[in-house]
mmCIF file of C-alpha atoms in Angstrom:
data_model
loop_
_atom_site.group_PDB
_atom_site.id
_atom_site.type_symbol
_atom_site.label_atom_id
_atom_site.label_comp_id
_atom_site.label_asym_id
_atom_site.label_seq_id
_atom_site.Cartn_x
_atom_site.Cartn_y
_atom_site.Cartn_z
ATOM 1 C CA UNK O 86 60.346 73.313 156.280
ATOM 2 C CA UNK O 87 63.731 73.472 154.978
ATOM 3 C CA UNK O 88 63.416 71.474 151.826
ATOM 4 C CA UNK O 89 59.920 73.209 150.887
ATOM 5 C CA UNK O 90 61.781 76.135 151.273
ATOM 6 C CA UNK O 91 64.690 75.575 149.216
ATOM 7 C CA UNK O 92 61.983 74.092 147.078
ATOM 8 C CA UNK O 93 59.541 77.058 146.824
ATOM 9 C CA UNK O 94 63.276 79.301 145.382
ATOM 10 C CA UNK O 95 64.308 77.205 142.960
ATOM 11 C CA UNK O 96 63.715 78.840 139.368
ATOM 12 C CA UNK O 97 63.017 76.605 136.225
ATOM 13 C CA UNK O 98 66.342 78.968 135.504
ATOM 14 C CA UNK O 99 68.004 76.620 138.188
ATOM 15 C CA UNK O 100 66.288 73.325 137.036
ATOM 16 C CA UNK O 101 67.041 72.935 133.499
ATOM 17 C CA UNK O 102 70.462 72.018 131.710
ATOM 18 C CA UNK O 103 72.355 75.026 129.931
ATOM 19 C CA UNK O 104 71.819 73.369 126.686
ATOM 20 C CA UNK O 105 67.894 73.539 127.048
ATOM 21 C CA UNK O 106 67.550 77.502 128.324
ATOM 22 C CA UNK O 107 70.503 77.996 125.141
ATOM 23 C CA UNK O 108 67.681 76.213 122.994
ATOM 24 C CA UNK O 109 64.925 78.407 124.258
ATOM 25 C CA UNK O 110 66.902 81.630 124.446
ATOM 26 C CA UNK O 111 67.932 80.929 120.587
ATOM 27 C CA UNK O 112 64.033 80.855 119.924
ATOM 28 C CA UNK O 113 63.544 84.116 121.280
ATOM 29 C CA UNK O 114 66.057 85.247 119.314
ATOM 30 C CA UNK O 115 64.274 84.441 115.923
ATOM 31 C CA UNK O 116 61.469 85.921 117.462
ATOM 32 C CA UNK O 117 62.469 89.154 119.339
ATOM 33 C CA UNK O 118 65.269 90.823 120.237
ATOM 34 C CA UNK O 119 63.813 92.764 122.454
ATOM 35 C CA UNK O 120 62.528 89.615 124.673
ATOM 36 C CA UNK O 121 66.456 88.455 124.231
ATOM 37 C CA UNK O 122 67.596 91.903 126.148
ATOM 38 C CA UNK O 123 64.645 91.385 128.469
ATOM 39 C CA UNK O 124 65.584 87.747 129.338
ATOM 40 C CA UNK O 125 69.447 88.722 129.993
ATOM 41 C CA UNK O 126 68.650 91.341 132.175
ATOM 42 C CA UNK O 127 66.659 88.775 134.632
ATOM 43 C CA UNK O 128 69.289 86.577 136.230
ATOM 44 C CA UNK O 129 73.248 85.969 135.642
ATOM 45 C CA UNK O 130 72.513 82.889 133.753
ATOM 46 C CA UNK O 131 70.449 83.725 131.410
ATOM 47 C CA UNK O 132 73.066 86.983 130.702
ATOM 48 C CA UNK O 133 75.517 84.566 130.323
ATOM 49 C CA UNK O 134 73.790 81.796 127.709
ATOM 50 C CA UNK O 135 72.525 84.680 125.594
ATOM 51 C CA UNK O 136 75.797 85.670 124.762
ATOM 52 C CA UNK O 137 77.092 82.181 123.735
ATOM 53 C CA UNK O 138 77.499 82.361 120.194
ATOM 54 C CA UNK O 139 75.032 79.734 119.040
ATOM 55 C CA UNK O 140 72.106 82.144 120.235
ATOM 56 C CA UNK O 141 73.832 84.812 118.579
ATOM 57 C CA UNK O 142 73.877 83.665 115.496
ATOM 58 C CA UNK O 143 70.544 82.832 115.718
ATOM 59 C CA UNK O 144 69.134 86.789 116.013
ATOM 60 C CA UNK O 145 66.418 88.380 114.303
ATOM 61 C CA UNK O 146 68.794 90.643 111.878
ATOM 62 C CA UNK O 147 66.226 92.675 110.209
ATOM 63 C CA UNK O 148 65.414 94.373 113.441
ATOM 64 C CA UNK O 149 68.896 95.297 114.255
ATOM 65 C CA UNK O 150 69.489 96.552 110.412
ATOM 66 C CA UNK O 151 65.816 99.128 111.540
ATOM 67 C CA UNK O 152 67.410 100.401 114.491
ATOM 68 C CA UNK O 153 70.389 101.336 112.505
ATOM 69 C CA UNK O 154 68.317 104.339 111.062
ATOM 70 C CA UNK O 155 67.452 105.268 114.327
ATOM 71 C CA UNK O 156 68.788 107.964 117.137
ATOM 72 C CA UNK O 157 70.586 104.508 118.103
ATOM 73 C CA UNK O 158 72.344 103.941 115.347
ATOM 74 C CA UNK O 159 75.795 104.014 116.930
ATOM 75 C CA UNK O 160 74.670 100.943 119.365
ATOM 76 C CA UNK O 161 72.735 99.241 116.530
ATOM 77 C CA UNK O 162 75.910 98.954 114.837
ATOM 78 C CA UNK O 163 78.309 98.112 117.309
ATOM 79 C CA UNK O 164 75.537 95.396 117.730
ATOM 80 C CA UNK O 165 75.959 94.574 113.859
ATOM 81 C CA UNK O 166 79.468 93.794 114.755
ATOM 82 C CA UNK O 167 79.169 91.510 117.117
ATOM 83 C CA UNK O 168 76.789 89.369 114.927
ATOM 84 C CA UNK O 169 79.579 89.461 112.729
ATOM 85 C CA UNK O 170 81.904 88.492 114.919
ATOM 86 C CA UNK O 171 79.768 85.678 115.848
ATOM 87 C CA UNK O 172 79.419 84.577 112.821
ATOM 88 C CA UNK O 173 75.527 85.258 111.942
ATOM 89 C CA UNK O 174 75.256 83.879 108.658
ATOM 90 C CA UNK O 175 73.301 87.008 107.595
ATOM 91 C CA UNK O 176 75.690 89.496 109.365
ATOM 92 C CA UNK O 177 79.011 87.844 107.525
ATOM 93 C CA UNK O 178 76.770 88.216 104.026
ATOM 94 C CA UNK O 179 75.800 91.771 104.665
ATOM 95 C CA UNK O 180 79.148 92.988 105.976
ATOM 96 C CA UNK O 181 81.130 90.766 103.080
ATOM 97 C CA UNK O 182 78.896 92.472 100.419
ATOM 98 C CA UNK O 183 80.052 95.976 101.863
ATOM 99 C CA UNK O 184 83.203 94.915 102.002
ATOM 100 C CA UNK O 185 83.478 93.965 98.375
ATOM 101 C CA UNK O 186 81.378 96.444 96.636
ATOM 102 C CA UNK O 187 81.384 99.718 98.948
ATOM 103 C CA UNK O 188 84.528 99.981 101.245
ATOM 104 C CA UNK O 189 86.914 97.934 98.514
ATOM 105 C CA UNK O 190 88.329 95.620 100.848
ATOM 106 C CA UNK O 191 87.790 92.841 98.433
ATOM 107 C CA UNK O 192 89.782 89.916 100.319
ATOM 108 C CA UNK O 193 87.502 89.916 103.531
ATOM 109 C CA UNK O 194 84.514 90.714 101.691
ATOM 110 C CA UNK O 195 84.837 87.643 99.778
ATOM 111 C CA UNK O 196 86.693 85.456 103.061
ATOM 112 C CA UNK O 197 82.882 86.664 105.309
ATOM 113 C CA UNK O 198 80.877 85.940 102.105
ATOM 114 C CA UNK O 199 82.387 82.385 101.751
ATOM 115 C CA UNK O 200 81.992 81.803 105.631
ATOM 116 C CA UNK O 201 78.246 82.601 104.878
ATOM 117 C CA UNK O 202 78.039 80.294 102.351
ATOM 118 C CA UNK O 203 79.560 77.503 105.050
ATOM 119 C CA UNK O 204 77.123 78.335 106.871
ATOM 120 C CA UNK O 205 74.223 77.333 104.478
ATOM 121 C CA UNK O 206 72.912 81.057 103.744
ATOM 122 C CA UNK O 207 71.810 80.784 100.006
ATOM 123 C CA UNK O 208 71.948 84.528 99.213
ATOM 124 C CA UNK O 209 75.857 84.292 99.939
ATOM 125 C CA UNK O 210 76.235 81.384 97.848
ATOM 126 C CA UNK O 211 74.470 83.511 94.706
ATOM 127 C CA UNK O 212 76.475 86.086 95.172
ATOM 128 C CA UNK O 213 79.648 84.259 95.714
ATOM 129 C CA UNK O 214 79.411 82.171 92.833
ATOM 130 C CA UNK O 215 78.327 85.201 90.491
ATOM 131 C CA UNK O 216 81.807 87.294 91.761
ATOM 132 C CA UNK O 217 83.143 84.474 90.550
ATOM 133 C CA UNK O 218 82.003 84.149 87.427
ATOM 134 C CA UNK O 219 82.517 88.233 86.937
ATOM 135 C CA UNK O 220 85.998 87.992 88.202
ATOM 136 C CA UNK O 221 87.765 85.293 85.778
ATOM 137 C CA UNK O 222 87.048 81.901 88.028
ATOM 138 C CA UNK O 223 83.916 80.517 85.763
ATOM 139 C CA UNK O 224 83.776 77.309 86.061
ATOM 140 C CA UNK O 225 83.898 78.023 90.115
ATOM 141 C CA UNK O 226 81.007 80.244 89.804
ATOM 142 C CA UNK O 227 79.125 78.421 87.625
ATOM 143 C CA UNK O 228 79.055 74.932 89.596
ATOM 144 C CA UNK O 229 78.350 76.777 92.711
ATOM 145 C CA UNK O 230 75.526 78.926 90.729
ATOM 146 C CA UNK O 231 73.704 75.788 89.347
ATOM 147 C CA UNK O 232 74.551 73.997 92.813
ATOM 148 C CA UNK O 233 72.521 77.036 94.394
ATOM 149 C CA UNK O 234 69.589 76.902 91.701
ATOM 150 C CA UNK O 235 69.214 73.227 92.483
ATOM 151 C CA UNK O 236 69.437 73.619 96.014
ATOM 152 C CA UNK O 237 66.624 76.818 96.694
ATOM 153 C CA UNK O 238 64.823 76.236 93.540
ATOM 154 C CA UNK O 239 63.167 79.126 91.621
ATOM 155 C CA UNK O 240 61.257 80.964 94.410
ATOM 156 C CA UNK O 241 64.467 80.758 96.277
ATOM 157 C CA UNK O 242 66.225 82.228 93.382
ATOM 158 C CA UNK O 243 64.236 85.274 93.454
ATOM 159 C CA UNK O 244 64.375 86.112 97.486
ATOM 160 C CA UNK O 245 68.179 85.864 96.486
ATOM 161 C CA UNK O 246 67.699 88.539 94.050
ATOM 162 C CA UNK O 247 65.527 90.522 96.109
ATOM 163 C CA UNK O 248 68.229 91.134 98.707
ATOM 164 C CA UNK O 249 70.972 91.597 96.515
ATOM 165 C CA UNK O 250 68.640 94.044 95.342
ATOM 166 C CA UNK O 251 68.002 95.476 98.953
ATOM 167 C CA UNK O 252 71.662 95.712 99.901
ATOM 168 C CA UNK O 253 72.782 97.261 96.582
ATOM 169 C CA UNK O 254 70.044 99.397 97.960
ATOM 170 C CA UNK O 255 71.459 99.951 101.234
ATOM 171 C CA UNK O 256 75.048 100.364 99.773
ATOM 172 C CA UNK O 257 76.802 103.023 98.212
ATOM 173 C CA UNK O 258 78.314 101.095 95.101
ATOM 174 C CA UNK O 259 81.977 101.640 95.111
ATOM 175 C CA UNK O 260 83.323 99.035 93.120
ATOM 176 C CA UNK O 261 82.447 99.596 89.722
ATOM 177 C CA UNK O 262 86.175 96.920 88.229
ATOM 178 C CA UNK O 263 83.649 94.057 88.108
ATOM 179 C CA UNK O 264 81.632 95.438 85.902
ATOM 180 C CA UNK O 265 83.216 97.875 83.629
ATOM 181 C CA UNK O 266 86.573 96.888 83.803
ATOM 182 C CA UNK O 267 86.769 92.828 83.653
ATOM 183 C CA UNK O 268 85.922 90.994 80.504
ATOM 184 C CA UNK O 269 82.065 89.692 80.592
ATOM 185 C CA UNK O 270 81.775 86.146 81.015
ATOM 186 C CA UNK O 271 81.286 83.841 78.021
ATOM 187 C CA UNK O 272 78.818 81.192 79.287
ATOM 188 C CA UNK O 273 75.931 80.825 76.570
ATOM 189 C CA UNK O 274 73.629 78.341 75.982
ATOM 190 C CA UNK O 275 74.225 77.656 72.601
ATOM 191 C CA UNK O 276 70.188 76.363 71.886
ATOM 192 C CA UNK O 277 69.276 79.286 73.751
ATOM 193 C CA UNK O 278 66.612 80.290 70.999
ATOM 194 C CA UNK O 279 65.207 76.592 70.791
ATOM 195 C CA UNK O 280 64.824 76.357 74.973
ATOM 196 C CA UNK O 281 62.584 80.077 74.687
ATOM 197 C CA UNK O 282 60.695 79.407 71.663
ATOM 198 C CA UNK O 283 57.820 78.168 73.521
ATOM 199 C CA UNK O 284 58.335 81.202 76.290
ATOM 200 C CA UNK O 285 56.111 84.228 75.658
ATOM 201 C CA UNK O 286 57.389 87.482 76.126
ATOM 202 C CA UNK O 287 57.311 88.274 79.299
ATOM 203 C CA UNK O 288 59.302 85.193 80.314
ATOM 204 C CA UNK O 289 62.109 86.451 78.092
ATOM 205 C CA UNK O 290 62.120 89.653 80.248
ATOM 206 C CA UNK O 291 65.411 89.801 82.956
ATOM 207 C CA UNK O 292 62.589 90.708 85.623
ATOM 208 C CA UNK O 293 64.105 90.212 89.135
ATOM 209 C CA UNK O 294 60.649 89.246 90.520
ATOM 210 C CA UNK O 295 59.808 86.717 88.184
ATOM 211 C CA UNK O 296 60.283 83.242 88.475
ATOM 212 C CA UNK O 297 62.371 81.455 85.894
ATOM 213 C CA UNK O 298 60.447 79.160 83.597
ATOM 214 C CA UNK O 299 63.611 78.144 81.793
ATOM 215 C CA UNK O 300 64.371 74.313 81.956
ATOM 216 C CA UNK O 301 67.952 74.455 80.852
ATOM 217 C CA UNK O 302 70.619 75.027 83.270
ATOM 218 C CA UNK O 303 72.236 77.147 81.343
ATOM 219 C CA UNK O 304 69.872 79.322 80.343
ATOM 220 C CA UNK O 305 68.964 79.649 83.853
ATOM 221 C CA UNK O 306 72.340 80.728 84.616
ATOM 222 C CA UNK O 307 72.831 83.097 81.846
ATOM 223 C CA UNK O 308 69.688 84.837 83.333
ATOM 224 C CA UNK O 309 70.910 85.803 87.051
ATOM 225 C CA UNK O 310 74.105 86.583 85.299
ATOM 226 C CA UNK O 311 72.077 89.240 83.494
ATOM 227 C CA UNK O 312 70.128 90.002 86.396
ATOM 228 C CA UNK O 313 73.348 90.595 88.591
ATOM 229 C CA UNK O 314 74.795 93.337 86.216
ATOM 230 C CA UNK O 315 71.431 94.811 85.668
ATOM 231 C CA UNK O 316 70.503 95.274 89.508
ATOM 232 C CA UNK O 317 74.520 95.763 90.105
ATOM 233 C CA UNK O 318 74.864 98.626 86.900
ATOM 234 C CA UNK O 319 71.618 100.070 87.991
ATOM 235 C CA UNK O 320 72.668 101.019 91.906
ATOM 236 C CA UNK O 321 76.096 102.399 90.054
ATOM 237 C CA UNK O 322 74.426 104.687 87.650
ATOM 238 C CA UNK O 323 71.754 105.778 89.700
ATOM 239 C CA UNK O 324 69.632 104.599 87.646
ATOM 240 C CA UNK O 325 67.926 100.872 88.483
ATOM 241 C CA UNK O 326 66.938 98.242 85.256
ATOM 242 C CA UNK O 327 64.659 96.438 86.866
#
């Protein structure tokens, strides 16, 4: 009676090894945050695991970023912050980009925006590597850019823009030395007229929706040069290109 008694309270909580329920918990992360909150409030363990920094890093930001316009903004942020301190991948690149271009504190902008990067998020390696290329270190920029383009291909490209687009959005511009005060950078293509003859109009448009039908590497970087200014000049102005 004992042993089917024990048997009848032991939890699949109790059964499995940490590493599994970290594995699950980080699923319900992606998912929902709100089934994260639910599953640490069940049992000590499960409290615990969720805040291990592996499931953290795993969280559904897009849902914290909502609640920030909320009556709960002040714990939706505080909650920001701990992604960041955790390392999210999309946390550092948010909070790097705010650094850099709205609150000026240009070192740890870039140091959270090249963490992101470590970490394999492709929006903070397009932005990264076009600061670069805006701020004197070219060649830097430009491997990384073309590295980027290889890596996320053309519809990758454009989700990059897109949320460069959405946090220039978000952000009150601040920083206007990369763009009006540093020299523009020199990379051309110099058979950039031969590589768009066969391009009809509309491809020679700088439209940040549009997939690039360029072949030529360089080309292709010369265009989300122009795309970063445009989308960058735009949020400064008040007034947005495209």
């Amino acid at each position: 009676m004992d042993v089917e008694a024990n048997t009848a309270t032991t939890s699949m909580v109790d059964i499995l090894p940490p590493e599994v329920l970290a594995t699950i918990l980080s699923c319900v992360a992606k998912s929902s945050l709100a089934d994260l909150f639910r599953c640490k409030l069940s049992c000590k363990t499960l409290r615990r695991i969720s805040e291990e920094k592996g499931v953290i890093q795993q969280i559904h930001l897009p849902w914290v970023k909502a609640q920030q316009l909320t009556p709960h903004q002040e714990a939706a942020e505080k909650f920001f912050v701990k992604c960041v301190e955790n390392e999210h991948p999309e946390a550092l690149l948010e909070f790097g980009f705010r650094q850099y271009f709205n609150t000026m504190v240009l070192d740890e902008g870039l140091t959270m925006l090249s963490r992101a990067n470590e970490l394999h998020n492709p929006t903070a390696a397009y932005v990264l590597s076009l600061i670069y290329i805006y701020t004197g270190e070219e060649e830097r920029g430009v491997k990384l850019l073309k590295k980027t383009i290889n890596s996320i291909g053309s519809v990758g490209i454009v989700q990059c823009r897109r949320k460069l687009r959405d946090m220039a959005r978000y952000n009150m511009m601040r920083n206007h030395m990369i763009l009006h005060y540093l020299p523009k950078p020199k990379i051309f293509c110099k058979h950039k007229l031969e590589h768009e003859k066969n391009l009809n109009q509309w491809d020679l448009h700088y439209d940040a929706d549009a997939e690039s039908t360029v072949t030529c590497m360089t080309c292709k970087c010369v265009r989300e040069i122009c795309v970063f200014y445009e989308i960058l000049v735009g949020h400064l102005t008040g007034f947005v290109y495209i």
